[in-house]
Tab-separated table of C-alpha atoms and ligand atoms in Angstrom:
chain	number	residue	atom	x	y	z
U	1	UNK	CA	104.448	121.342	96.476
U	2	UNK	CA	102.186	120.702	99.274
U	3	UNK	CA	100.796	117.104	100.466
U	4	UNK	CA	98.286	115.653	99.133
U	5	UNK	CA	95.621	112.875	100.327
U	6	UNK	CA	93.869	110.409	98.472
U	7	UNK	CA	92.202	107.483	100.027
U	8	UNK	CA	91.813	104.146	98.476
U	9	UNK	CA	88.927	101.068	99.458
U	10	UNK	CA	89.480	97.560	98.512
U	11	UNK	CA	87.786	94.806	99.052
U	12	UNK	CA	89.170	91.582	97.580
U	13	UNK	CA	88.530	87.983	96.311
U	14	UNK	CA	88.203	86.970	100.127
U	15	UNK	CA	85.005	88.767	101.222
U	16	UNK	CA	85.872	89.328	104.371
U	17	UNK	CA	85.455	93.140	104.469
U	18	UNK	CA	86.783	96.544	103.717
U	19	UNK	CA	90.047	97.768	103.590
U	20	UNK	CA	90.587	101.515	103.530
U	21	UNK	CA	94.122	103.350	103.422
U	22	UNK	CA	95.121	106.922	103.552
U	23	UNK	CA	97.833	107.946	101.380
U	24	UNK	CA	99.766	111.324	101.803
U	25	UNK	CA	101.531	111.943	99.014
U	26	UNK	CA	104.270	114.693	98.503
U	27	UNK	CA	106.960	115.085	96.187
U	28	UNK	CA	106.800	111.997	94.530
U	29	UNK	CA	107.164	110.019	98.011
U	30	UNK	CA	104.197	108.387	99.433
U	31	UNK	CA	103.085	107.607	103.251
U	32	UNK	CA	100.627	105.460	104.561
U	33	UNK	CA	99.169	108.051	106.694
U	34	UNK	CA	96.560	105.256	108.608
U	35	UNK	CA	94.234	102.373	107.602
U	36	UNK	CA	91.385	100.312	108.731
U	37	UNK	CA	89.428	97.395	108.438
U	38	UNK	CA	85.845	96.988	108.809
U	39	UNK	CA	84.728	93.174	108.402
U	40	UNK	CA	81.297	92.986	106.289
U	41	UNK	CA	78.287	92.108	108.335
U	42	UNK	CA	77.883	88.795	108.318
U	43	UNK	CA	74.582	89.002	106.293
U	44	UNK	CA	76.113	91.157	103.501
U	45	UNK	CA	79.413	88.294	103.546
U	46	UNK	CA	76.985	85.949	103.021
U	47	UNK	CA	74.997	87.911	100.092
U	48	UNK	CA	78.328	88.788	98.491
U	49	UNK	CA	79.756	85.054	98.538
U	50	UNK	CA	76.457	83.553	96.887
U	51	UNK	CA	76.630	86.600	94.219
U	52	UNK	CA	80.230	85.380	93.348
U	53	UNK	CA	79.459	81.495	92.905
U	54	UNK	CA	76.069	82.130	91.676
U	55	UNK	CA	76.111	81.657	88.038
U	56	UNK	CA	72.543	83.320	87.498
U	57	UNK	CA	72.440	86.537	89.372
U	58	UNK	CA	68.373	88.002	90.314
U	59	UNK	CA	69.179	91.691	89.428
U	60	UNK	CA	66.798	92.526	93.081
U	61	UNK	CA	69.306	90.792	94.887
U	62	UNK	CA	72.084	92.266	93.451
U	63	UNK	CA	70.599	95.677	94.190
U	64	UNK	CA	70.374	95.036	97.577
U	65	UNK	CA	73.852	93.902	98.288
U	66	UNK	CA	75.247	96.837	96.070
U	67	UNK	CA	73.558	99.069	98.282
U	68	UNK	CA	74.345	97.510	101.395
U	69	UNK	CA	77.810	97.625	99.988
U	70	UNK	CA	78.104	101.007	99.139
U	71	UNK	CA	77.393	101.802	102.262
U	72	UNK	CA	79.801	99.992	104.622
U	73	UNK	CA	82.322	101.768	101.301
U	74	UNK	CA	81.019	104.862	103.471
U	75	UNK	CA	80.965	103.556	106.193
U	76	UNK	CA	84.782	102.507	105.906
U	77	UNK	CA	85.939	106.126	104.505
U	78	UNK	CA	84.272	108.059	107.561
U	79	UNK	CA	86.069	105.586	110.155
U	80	UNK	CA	89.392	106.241	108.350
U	81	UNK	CA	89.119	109.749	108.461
U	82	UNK	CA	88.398	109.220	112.576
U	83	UNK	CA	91.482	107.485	112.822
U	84	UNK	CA	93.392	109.896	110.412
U	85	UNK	CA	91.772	113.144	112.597
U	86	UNK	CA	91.886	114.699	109.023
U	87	UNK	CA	88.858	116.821	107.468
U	88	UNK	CA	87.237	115.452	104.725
U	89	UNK	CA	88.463	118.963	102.893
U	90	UNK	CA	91.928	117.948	103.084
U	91	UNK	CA	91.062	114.782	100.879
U	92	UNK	CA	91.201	115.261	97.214
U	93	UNK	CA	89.579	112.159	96.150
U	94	UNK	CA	88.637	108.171	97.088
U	95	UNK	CA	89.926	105.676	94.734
U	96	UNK	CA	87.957	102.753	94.895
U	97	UNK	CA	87.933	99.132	93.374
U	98	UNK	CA	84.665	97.505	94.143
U	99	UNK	CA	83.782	94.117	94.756
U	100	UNK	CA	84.614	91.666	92.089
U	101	UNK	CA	81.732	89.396	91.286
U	102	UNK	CA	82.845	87.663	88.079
U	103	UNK	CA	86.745	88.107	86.235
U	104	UNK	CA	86.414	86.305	83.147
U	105	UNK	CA	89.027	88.260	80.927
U	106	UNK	CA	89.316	85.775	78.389
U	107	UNK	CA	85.604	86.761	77.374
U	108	UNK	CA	86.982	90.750	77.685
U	109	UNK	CA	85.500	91.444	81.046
U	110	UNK	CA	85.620	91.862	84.507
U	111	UNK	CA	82.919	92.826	86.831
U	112	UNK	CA	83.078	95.060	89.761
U	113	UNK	CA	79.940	96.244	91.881
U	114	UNK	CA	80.197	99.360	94.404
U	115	UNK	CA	77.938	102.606	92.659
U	116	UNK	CA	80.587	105.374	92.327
U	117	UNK	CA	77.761	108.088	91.921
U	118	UNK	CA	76.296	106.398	95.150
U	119	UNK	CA	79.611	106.106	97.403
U	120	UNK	CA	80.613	109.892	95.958
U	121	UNK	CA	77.041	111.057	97.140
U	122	UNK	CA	76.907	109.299	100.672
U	123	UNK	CA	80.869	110.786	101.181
U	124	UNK	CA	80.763	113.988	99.730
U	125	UNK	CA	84.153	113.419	98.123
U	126	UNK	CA	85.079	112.652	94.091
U	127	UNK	CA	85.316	109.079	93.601
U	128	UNK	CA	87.557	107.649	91.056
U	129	UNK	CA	86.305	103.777	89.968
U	130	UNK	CA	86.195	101.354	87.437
U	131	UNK	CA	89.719	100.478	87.078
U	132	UNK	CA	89.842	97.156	85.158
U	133	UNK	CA	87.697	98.310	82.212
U	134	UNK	CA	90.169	100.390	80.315
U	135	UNK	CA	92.896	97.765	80.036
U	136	UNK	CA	90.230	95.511	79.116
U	137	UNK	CA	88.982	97.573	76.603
U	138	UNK	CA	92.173	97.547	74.932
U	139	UNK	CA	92.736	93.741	74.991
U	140	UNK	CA	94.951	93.674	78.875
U	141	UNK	CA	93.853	91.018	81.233
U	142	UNK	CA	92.208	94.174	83.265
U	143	UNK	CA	94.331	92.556	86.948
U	144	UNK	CA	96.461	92.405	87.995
U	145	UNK	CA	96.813	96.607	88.305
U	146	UNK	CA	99.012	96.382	91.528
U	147	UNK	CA	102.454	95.967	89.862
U	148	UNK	CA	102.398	99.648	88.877
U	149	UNK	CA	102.233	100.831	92.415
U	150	UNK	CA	104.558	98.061	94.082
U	151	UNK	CA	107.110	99.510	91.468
U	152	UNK	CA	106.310	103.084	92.715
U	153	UNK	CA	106.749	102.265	96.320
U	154	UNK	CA	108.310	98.937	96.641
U	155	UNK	CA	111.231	99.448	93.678
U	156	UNK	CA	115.149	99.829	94.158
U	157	UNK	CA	117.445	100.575	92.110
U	158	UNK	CA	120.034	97.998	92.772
U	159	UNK	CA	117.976	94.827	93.572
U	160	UNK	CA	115.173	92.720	92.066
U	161	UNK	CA	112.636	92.521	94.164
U	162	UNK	CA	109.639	90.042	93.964
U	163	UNK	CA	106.205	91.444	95.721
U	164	UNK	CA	104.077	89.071	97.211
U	165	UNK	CA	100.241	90.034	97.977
U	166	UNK	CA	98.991	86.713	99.401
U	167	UNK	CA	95.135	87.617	99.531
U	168	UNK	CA	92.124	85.355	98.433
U	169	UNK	CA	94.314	84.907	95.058
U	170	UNK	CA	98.297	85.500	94.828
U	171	UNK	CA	100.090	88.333	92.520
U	172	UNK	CA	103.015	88.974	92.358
U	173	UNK	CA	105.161	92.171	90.547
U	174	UNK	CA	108.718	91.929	89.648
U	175	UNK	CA	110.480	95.065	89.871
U	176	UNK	CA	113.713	94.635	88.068
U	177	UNK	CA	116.190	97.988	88.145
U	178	UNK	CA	115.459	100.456	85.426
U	179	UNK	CA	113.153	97.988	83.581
U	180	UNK	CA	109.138	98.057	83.647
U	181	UNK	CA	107.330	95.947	86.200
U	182	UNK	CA	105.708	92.347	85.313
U	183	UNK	CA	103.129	91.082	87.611
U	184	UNK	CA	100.668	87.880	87.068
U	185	UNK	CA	98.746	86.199	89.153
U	186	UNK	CA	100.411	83.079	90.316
U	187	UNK	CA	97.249	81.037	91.568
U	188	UNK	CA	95.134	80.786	94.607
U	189	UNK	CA	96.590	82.063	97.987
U	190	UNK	CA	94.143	81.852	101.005
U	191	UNK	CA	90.967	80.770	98.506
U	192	UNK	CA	91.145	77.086	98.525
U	193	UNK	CA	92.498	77.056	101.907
U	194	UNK	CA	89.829	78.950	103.677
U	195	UNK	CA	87.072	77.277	101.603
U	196	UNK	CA	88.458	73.515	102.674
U	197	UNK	CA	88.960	75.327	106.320
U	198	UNK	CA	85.296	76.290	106.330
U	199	UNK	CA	83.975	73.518	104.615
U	200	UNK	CA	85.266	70.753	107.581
U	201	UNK	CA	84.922	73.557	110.413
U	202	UNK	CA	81.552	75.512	109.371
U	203	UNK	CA	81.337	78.835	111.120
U	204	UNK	CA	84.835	79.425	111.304
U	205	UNK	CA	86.116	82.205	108.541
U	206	UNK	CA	90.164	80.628	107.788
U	207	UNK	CA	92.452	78.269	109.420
U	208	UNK	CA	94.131	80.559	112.312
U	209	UNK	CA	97.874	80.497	111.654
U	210	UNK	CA	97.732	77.830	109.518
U	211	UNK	CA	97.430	75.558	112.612
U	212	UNK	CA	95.127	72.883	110.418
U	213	UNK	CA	97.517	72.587	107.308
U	214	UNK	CA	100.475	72.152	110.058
U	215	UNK	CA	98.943	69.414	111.420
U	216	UNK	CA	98.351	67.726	108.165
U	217	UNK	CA	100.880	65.689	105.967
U	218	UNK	CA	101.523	66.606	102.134
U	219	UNK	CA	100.465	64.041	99.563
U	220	UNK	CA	102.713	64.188	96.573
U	221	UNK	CA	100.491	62.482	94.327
U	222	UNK	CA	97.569	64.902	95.567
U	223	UNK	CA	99.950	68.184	95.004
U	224	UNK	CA	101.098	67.179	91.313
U	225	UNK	CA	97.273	66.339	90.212
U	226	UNK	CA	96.639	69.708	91.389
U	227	UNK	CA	99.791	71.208	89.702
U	228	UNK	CA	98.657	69.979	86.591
U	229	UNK	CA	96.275	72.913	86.058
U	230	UNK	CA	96.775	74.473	82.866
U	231	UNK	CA	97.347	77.875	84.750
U	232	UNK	CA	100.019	77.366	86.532
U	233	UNK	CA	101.818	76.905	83.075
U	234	UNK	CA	100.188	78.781	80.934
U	235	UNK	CA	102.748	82.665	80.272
U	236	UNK	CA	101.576	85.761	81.648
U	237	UNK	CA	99.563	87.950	81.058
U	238	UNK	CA	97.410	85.715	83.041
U	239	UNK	CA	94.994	86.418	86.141
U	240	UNK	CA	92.342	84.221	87.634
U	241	UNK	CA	89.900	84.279	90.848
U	242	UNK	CA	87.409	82.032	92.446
U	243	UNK	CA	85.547	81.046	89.044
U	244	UNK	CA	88.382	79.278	88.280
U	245	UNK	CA	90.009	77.939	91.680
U	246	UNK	CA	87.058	76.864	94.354
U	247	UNK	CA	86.310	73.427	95.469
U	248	UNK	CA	84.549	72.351	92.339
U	249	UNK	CA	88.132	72.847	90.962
U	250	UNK	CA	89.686	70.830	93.774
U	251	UNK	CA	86.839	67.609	93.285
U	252	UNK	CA	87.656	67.525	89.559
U	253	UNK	CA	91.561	68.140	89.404
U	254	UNK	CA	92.365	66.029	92.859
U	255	UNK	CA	90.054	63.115	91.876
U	256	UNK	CA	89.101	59.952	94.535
U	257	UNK	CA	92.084	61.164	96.691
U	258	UNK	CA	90.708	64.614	98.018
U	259	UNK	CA	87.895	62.296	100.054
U	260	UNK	CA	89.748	59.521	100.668
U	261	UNK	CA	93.037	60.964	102.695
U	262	UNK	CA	92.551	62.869	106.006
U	263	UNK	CA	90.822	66.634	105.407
U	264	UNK	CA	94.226	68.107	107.612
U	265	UNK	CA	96.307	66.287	103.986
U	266	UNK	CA	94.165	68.008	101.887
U	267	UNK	CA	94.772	71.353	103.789
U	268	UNK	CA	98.394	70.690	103.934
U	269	UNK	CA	98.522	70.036	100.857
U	270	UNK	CA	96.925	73.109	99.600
U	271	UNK	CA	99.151	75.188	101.331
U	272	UNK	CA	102.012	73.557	99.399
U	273	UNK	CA	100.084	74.160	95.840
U	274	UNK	CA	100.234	78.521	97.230
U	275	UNK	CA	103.659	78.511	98.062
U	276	UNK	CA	105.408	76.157	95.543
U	277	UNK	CA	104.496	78.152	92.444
U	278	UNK	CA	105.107	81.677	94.387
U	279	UNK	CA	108.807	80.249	95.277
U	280	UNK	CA	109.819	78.491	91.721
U	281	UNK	CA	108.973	81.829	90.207
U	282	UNK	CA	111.585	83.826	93.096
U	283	UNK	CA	113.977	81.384	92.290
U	284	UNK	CA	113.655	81.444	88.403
U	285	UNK	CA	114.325	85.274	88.378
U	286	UNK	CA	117.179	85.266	90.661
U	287	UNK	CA	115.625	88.028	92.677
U	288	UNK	CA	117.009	89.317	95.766
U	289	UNK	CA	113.739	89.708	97.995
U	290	UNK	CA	110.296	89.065	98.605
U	291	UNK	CA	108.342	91.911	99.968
U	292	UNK	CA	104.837	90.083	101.167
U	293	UNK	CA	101.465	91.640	101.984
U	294	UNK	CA	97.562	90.670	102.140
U	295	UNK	CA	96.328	88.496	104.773
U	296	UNK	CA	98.169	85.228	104.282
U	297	UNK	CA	101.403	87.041	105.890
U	298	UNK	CA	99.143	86.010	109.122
U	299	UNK	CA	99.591	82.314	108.397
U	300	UNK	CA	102.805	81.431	110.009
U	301	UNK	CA	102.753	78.069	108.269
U	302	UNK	CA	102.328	79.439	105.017
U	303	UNK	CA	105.295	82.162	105.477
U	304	UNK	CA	107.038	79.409	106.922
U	305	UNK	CA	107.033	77.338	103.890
U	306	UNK	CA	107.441	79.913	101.923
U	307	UNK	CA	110.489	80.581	103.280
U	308	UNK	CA	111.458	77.139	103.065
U	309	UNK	CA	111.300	76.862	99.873
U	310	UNK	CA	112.611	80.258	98.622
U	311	UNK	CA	115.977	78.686	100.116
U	312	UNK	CA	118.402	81.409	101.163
U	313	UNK	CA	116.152	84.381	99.224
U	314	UNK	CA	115.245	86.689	101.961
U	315	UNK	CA	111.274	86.890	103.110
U	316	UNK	CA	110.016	89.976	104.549
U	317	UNK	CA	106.618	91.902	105.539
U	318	UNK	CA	106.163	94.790	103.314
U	319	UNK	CA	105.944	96.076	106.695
U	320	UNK	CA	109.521	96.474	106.959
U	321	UNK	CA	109.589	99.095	103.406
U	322	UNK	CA	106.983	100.861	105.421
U	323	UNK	CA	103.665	99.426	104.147
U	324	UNK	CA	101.577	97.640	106.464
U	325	UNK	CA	100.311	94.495	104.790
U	326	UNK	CA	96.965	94.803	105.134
U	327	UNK	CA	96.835	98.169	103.394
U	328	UNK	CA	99.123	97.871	100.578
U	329	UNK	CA	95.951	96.716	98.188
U	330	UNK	CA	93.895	99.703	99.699
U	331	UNK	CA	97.347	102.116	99.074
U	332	UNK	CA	97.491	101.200	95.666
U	333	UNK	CA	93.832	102.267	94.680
U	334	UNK	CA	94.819	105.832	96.355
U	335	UNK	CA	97.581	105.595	94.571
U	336	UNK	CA	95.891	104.513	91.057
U	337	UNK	CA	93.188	107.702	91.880
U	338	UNK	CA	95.823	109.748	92.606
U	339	UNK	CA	97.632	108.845	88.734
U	340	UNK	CA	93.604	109.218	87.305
U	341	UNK	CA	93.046	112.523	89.543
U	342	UNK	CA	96.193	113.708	87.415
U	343	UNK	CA	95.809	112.599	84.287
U	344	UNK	CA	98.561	110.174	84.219
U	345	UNK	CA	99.077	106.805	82.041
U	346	UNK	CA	99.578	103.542	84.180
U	347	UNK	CA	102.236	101.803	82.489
U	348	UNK	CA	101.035	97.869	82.963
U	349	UNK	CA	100.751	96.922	78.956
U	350	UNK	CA	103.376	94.598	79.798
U	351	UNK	CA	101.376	93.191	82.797
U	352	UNK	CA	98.207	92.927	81.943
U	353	UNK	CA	98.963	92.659	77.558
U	354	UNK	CA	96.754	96.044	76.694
U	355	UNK	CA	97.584	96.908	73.540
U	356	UNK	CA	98.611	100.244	75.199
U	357	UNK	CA	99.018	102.194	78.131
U	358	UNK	CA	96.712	105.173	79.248
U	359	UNK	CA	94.591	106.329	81.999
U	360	UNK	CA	92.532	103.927	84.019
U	361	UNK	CA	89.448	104.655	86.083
U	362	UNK	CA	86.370	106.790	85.563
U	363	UNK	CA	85.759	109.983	88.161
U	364	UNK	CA	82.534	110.564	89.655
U	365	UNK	CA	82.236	114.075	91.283
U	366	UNK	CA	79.737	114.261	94.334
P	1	ATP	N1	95.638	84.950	111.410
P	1	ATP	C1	95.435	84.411	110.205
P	1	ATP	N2	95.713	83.112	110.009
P	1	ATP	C2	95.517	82.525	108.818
P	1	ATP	N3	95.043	83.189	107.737
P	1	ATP	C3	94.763	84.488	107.869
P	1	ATP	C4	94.932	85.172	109.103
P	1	ATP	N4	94.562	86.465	108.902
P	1	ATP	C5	94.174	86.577	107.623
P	1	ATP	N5	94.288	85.395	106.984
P	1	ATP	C6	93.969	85.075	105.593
P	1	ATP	O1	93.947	86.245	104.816
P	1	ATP	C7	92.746	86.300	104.017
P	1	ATP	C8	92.376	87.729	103.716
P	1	ATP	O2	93.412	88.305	102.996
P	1	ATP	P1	93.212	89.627	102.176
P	1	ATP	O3	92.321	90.550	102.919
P	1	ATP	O4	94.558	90.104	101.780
P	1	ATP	O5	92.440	89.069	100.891
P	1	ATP	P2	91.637	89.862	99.795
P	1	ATP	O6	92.198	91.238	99.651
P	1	ATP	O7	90.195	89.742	100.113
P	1	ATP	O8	91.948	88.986	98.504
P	1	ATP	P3	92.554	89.417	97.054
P	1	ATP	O9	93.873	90.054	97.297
P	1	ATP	O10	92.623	88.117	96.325
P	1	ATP	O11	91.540	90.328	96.445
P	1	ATP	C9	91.728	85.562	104.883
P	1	ATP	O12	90.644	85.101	104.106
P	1	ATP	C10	92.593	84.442	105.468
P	1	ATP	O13	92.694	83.369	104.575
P	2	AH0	C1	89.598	90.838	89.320
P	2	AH0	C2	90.145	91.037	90.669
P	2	AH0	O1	89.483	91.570	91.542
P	2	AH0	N1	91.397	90.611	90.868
P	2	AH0	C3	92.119	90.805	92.136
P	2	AH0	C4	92.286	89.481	92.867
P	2	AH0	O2	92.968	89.703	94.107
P	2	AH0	C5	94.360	89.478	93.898
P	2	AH0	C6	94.469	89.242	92.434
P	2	AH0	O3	93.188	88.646	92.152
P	2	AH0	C7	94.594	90.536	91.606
P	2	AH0	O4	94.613	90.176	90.255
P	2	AH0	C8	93.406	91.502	91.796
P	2	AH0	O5	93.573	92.506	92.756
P	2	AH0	C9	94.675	93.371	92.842
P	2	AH0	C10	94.393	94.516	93.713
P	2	AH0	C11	95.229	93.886	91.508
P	2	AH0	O6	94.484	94.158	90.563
P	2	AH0	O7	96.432	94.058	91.458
């Protein structure tokens, strides 16, 4: 059978641009064939963050940054065909997820701008889009959809293996031998962190390296207030995202403490509420590995207390199966176009808690 290319865009819960992956596919063994980045203009950043905390939208506005969006989604594909050197003709279709602007899946929904008909137009190529809405349709959380391409890529068949994507919010899929993946989201990642970062250094996007946190000492009292959140006990299915965990979250749940200690605590301490719940669940499934990705495997501190506290469970980049972290998300929407290209059920009922499995994504030919 010969090779075949699909390309996937994501852009995620931390708005700080597009990620774009080429996937070559052949066989049933895939390649990450190249991938880039292109950071949003600052402007559009900007436009995109209010949209997300705004909780009236002005449907002009939100026209203008769809559009604007849309086309750095073009603007991203034609880049990673540059890098690639591959004709557009050799690409059989873009998968592409959007930008979230509200997940409420409690109310059935999940929102995702980015016009397919628009990005298919300005690219030439068939888009395949609107992932979440299927699952949601039949009664799934609608996220996280990742699981069913960590288990494609990322499985083995003699260990358990926990993946890790540490972006804006945390996910993880467990990918048990022989059995169907589980994936939930475990909490925020980088979200709190780099809105604390920004809020006490304006201007700058996320604490490099984690150098702020490092500095900072861990309150214990601060770090069980915040533990107490519902979510981190509530069973999966579950997924959240910045509605639920932003600063208004941190003012309410940390009380008279978050202003009263030193900002570098608070930071420190924020790390600690990413990486405790990500560990317990590691050690609570026994599992053999952690394969990370997304951009918090750039925080030294945070991998390095993750690693503390996963004990003697091994840590690694996804980069080592292959995968460069900052393209696994974008992979797995190639991947997911690839399944929707073919016709193919995603099997993540038991992730997400769809009352079946079936085909996600709409296709939009150009
Ligand atoms: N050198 C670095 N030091 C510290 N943090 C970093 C560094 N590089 C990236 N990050 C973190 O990674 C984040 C971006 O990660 P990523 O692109 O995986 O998120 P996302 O895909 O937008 O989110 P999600 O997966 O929730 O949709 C940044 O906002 C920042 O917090
Ligand atoms: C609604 C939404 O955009 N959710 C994202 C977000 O970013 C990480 C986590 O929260 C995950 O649930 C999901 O993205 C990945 C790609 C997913 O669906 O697996």
């Amino acid at each position: 059978m010969a090779a075949t290319h699909f390309i996937g865009l994501m852009s995620g819960t931390s708005l700080d641009g597009v990620d774009a992956a080429l996937l070559g596919s052949e066989e049933g063994h895939h390649e990450l064939l190249a991938g880039v980045t292109r950071p949003f203009p600052p402007q559009l950043a900007k436009l995109l963050s209010s949209l997300c905390r705004q909780p009236e939208i002005a449907p002009d506005v939100l026209a203008e940054a769809e559009t604007a969006f849309c086309q750095q989604l073009a603007e991203a594909t034609e880049a990673l065909l540059q890098v690639a050197g591959l004709d557009k003709d050799a690409v059989t279709a873009v998968g592409s997820h959007g930008q979230t602007i509200r997940h409420l899946p409690d109310k059935g929904w999940s929102w995702q701008i980015g016009s397919p008909a628009r990005l298919a137009c300005l690219t030439g190529l068939p888009v395949v889009a609107d992932f979440r809405s299927a699952d949601l349709a039949r009664g799934g959380q609608g996220a996280p959809l990742a699981p069913a391409f960590h288990q494609a890529f990322f499985s083995s068949p003699e260990e358990t293996r926990l993946v890790l994507n540490l972006g804006g919010i945390a996910n993880v899929s467990l990918l048990r031998p022989d059995q169907a993946p589980i994936g939930w989201d475990t909490g925020p990642a980088n979200t709190l962190l780099d809105a604390w970062h920004r809020k006490h250094h304006p201007g700058a996007g996320w604490d490099p390296d984690g150098q702020w946190a490092a500095s900072g000492e861990t309150r214990a009292e601060l770090l069980q207030r915040l533990l107490d959140d519902d979510y981190f006990r509530q069973a999966p299915p579950k997924s959240t995202g910045p509605e639920h965990f932003n600063l208004n979250w941190l003012a309410k749940h940390g009380g008279r403490s978050v202003s009263a200690i030193p900002a570098a605590d608070v930071q420190a301490t924020l790390l600690e509420l990413t990486v405790q719940p990500i560990a317990a669940i590691a050690r609570a499934h026994h599992v053999d590995r952690v394969i990370a990705c997304g951009g918090g495997t750039h925080n030294r501190t945070l991998m390095t207390r993750l690693a503390h506290h996963l004990e003697n469970i091994p840590l690694e980049s996804s980069k080592t199966q292959g995968l460069d972290p900052d393209h696994v998300e974008s992979a797995g929407f190639a991947w997911l176009a690839q399944q929707r290209w073919n016709g193919l059920s995603v099997h993540l009922s038991a992730v997400t808690g769809a009352d079946g499995d079936g085909t996600l994504g709409g296709l939009w030919l150009p």
